[in-house]
Amino acid sequence: MSEILEKRKKQIRRKGAGPYEMTCEKHSLAGAVSQRACVFCGSRVVLYPIADALHLIHGPVGCAAYTWDIRGALSSGPQLHRRSFTTDLREQDVIHGGEKKLYQCLKELIAYYRPKAVFVYSTCIVGVIGDDVEAVCRQVSRETGLTVISVASEGFKGTKKDGYRAACRALSELVGTGDISSISPFSLNILGDFNIAGETWAIREYYRRMGIEVVSTITGDGRVEDIRRAHGARLNVVQCSGSMVHLAREMKEKYGIPYIHVSYFGLQDMSKALYDVAEFFQDAAAMQKARRLVREEIDRVLPELMRIRTDVQGKKAGIYTGGAFKAFSLVASLRMLGIRTAFVGSQTGSPDDYKRLEEFCDPGTIIVDDANTMELVRFSQETEIDLLIGGVKERPVAYKLGIGFCDHNHERKISLAGFEGMLHFAQEVHASVMSPVWKLIDRKNINVGNA
Amino acid sequence: MSSQMSTIFTATRNPCRMCTPLGAVMVFSGIADAVPFLHGSQGCSTYIRRYLIGHFREPVDIACSNFSESSVIFGGWQNLQAGIQTIIEQYHPQLIGIATTCLAETIGEDLPQMIRRLQNELPESGPILVSVSTPSYQGSHTDGFRRAVKAVVEKLAQDGPAGRHINVFSGMISPEDIRHLKDIFMDFGLDAMILPDYSDAFDSGIWSRYEKNIESGTAIESIRRCGQAQASIEFGSVGDASASAGDALLRRFGTPLYELAFPIGVRLNDIFFERLRMLSGCEVPSRYVGQRSRLIDSYVDAHKYVFGKKTVLYGPADWVAALAVFLDEIGMIPVLCAAADCTGKLKEYLAEHLGPDKAERIAVIEDTDFASIEEKAAALRPDILIGDSNGYKISRNLRVPLVRLGLPIHDRIGASRITALGYRGTQQLFDRIVNALLETQQDNSPVGYTRL
Ligand code: SF4
C-alpha cells in the first residue's frame, strides 16, 4: 500500500481520531496529481450558463478548447453560451501584446452575434504580457453601447474559489442596472444553480407553485436582462456555498437583500429549502402550498425510492466533490438509501465545512481535502466501497478498481436536484451497484501500491 | 447568408486545436516507467487530464509544478524541484517527461537549464529528466506530440553498433492501431520500437496493480538503441520536419528515414508494406495478402454506395492528407479538407497525390476552427463528415452522418479501439463509412427498406 505523502497528512482526517484542525484552502502540493482546476475554470463554469452573453476567452487556445460546451447547462432560448470564443493568442501577440487583437475580436464578434453583454476572461499569461483588458473592455463598451465586462481570472492567481469570486464581481457589474418597478414583494433570485439537465427549471417551478416570483436565475438558464433586475428581489436563495456566496453578500450590503443557504439535493434538503423560503416570507399561504407540494412530490417518488433501497442498502460509498456543500446532501441521500459513506472529500472545502462534515458523518469516516489519485485509490480499497461519487476525472479510477461510479458533477446529463432528481440519483446508484459486471471482477485481488 | 459567409473573424470560434502540452503528455504516457509532468499552471494539467480521460475512458495521471503567484514573480524553480521530488517519492519513475505550459514559457523559464541542474542533483539511479518546450501559443497538440517524441529521442539515443531493428514514430494514433502495427512488425519478423506506445496506458484492462499504469509503454532501453537502428519509419508526411524525431536521427546517426503517410487504404498501405518487405527481407505474410484482398473485395461490394459522395474531412493535417488519398481511391470526393494545425503543405500534398485537377476542386483550409468549417461545409452540401466528436454539432445542423475518427471522441464508447491503419484497420473504417451512408439512406427513405 503506498504511503500518504508526508506533506499531505494534515489534509486528511479520520472521524473520531482526536481533535485537530484540518488544513485546507492550501495551494496544491507541487508535483502531486491534484484533481483541482484553476481560477479561470472557476469563473468560466459559473458564468458559462448565461445564455445570451458572449463569452470570450483571452489567451492561447487551450483554455478555450477544453471548456467548449463543457457543462450540461441548458438554456430555454439562446444558445450562444455553448460556443467557444477565444482570441487564440499566438507567439507574435505574446511578444507585442494582445490588446489590439482583443479589441478586434470583440468588435467583430459583437457585430455578428449581437449578444446582450460580453464577458472577457483573462487566462494565465494575459497579466504577464501586460494587457490592459479593463481598458479595452471600456473602450469597446463606449463604442458599442454594450456592457463588456472583464473577468480577472488568470489561472495561477489562486484556486478555483478565487475564480468564483471573480465571477461574482463580474455579475455585480450587471446587478442593479435594470428596471425593478414591477417586481412582486414575494420574489427571490435563485443563486448557484446551473440548470444542469434542467434543474433550475424544476426549482423555479416549485417556487412558482408556492406563489413566489423568481426574478433571476444566476446563472442557470441565465439572461443578462434578468440579472440586471436581480436587486429587485426580496431574497437571495443560495445554493453551492462556494460559488455564489460572494454575490449574495455583496447584494446584502449594497441593496439590503438577505440571503439563505439551501441545497436542492435529496428529499430532506429540498423540502427544507422550500420551507425555509416560505418561512422567510412569513406567508401562511406560501407555507401551506410548500407543504402540499412537498407531500405530493414525495408521494410520487417514495415508493420507487423504497424499492431501490431494498436492493442497495448495506452498500458502502466514497464521495469526492468539487465544493463541500454538495457532500452533505450526498451523505444524507445515500443514508436514505441505506448506504453508508466511508470516506468523503472535496477539492475546495473550508475549515468550517470539514468540521460540520465531520459532525455529520458516521464514526470512522475519512475526511480529505484536495485528494490526489493515489489517495482516492487507497481510500477506495481500504474502505472496500461499492460506489464512488465524483467527477469525470474520478470515474476511470473507480472503474479500474472494479467499483461502481456516479457522476455528480456539472458534466452530467441527468438532473439530480429536486424531488425528481433524488429519484434519478437513486436510479443511478442502483444501476451502478447492482450491475452484474462487478461479479466478474475480484476487487480484493487488485493489488494497489508498491506491493 | 452570403453576407454572413464573407465575415472574417479575428477570433477563433469553437477551436479545433487543443494545446501543445496535451500532445507531449500523450507521448510521455507511452513510455515505460515514465510520468508526464507539466511545468506551469495546475489548471492546464487538470484540463488535459479531463480531456484525455473523456476520450480514452482511462485514468490519466499528469503531475504539475502547480505555479502560484509567487512562482510567476520569482520563477518556478522551487516548484519544479519540489514537484520532481514528490513524483520520485510517489511513482519511482525511470523517466520524467516535463513539458511547459504557456505560463512558464511566457515568464521566460529556462527549462533546459533547470533540468540540467536538477539532473545533476539527482543520484545516478534517479530518473532521467526530459524536457520539451510546448507553449500553447505555438502550434497545436500534434506539434506538441512531435516535439516530445523528438525530445525523447534526442535525449536518449546512443551511438553503437548498427542493428537490424527499426524505429517507428507512428504519431497520434489509437491504442488499437498501435497494437495492430505491432502485430504487423512481428509477422514480418521485424524488431520494431514504436514510440510512443500508450496502447496499454490508455487502454488497459481492469487493474491488477496500480503501477501497471506507468510500467507499460516503450522501453527506455529500446529508445536508447534507436540511433543504431537500420531505419526509421515516421508517419505523417505533412508535419513539421523541424520537429521530426526521424529527421533528428538521420542527421545525428545517419539512420535512414522513411516518411510515410498514415497507411490508410490500399494505395498507402501498399507503400507501407513494400517498405516493410524491403526492411525485413521477407515477403508480405499471407494474412496481410488476405486482408488486402478482402478489403478490395469489400470496396467492390460497396462501390456504388460510396461513389461520388461528398465528404468533409477535418483533423490534424497529416490525418486529413492520408484520409483524402483513401477516399479518392474508393470514389468519394473530399470536398473540404480542414486541418486543425498549420503546415502550409496540405494543398500541395493533395495536388501531388490526387492530381492537380482534383486537388483544384477541394477546399483546403489550415489552422481553422469549427465555426469556419461549418460555414464552409454548409455551402458544399456534403453527404458525410469524418473527424472527431467536436464536429457533432455540424453533423446535427447539416443533418449528415459523422464517422468518428481522431481525438477527442468523447460522445461514444470505444475511442481506443477505433482503427484505421493497415488493411485491416482500413476495413473497419470503410465498413463504418459505408454503413453510415446506408443508415442515412434508410432513415431518410419514406419506404424504410429492410434490404439495401
Ligand atoms: S491554468 Fe491558465 S493556461 Fe491553464 S487552463 Fe487555467 S487559465 Fe488556462
PDB file of C-alpha atoms in Angstrom, chain A residues 83 112-113, chain B residues 1 4-9 13 336 369-380 394 398:
ATOM      1  CA  ARG A  83     -19.950  28.274 -28.361  1.00  0.00           C
ATOM      2  CA  TYR A 112     -22.061  39.465 -35.796  1.00  0.00           C
ATOM      3  CA  TYR A 113     -23.521  37.676 -32.770  1.00  0.00           C
TER       4      TYR A 113
ATOM      5  CA  MET B   1     -26.497  34.259 -45.525  1.00  0.00           C
ATOM      6  CA  GLN B   4     -22.528  36.201 -43.124  1.00  0.00           C
ATOM      7  CA  MET B   5     -20.301  33.931 -45.120  1.00  0.00           C
ATOM      8  CA  SER B   6     -17.977  36.715 -46.035  1.00  0.00           C
ATOM      9  CA  THR B   7     -17.415  37.842 -42.451  1.00  0.00           C
ATOM     10  CA  ILE B   8     -13.865  37.242 -41.395  1.00  0.00           C
ATOM     11  CA  PHE B   9     -13.166  36.750 -37.751  1.00  0.00           C
ATOM     12  CA  ARG B  13     -14.710  30.276 -32.747  1.00  0.00           C
ATOM     13  CA  LEU B 336     -13.414  20.099 -47.820  1.00  0.00           C
ATOM     14  CA  ASP B 369     -11.922  26.385 -36.322  1.00  0.00           C
ATOM     15  CA  PHE B 370     -15.250  24.587 -36.254  1.00  0.00           C
ATOM     16  CA  ALA B 371     -17.339  27.668 -36.903  1.00  0.00           C
ATOM     17  CA  SER B 372     -15.437  28.215 -40.160  1.00  0.00           C
ATOM     18  CA  ILE B 373     -15.715  24.557 -41.066  1.00  0.00           C
ATOM     19  CA  GLU B 374     -19.451  24.700 -40.520  1.00  0.00           C
ATOM     20  CA  GLU B 375     -19.872  27.784 -42.656  1.00  0.00           C
ATOM     21  CA  LYS B 376     -17.832  26.251 -45.482  1.00  0.00           C
ATOM     22  CA  ALA B 377     -19.445  22.859 -45.163  1.00  0.00           C
ATOM     23  CA  ALA B 378     -22.959  24.276 -45.297  1.00  0.00           C
ATOM     24  CA  ALA B 379     -22.247  25.734 -48.713  1.00  0.00           C
ATOM     25  CA  LEU B 380     -20.736  22.472 -50.011  1.00  0.00           C
ATOM     26  CA  ILE B 394     -22.127  20.413 -37.625  1.00  0.00           C
ATOM     27  CA  LEU B 398     -26.497  19.821 -41.582  1.00  0.00           C
TER      28      LEU B 398
END
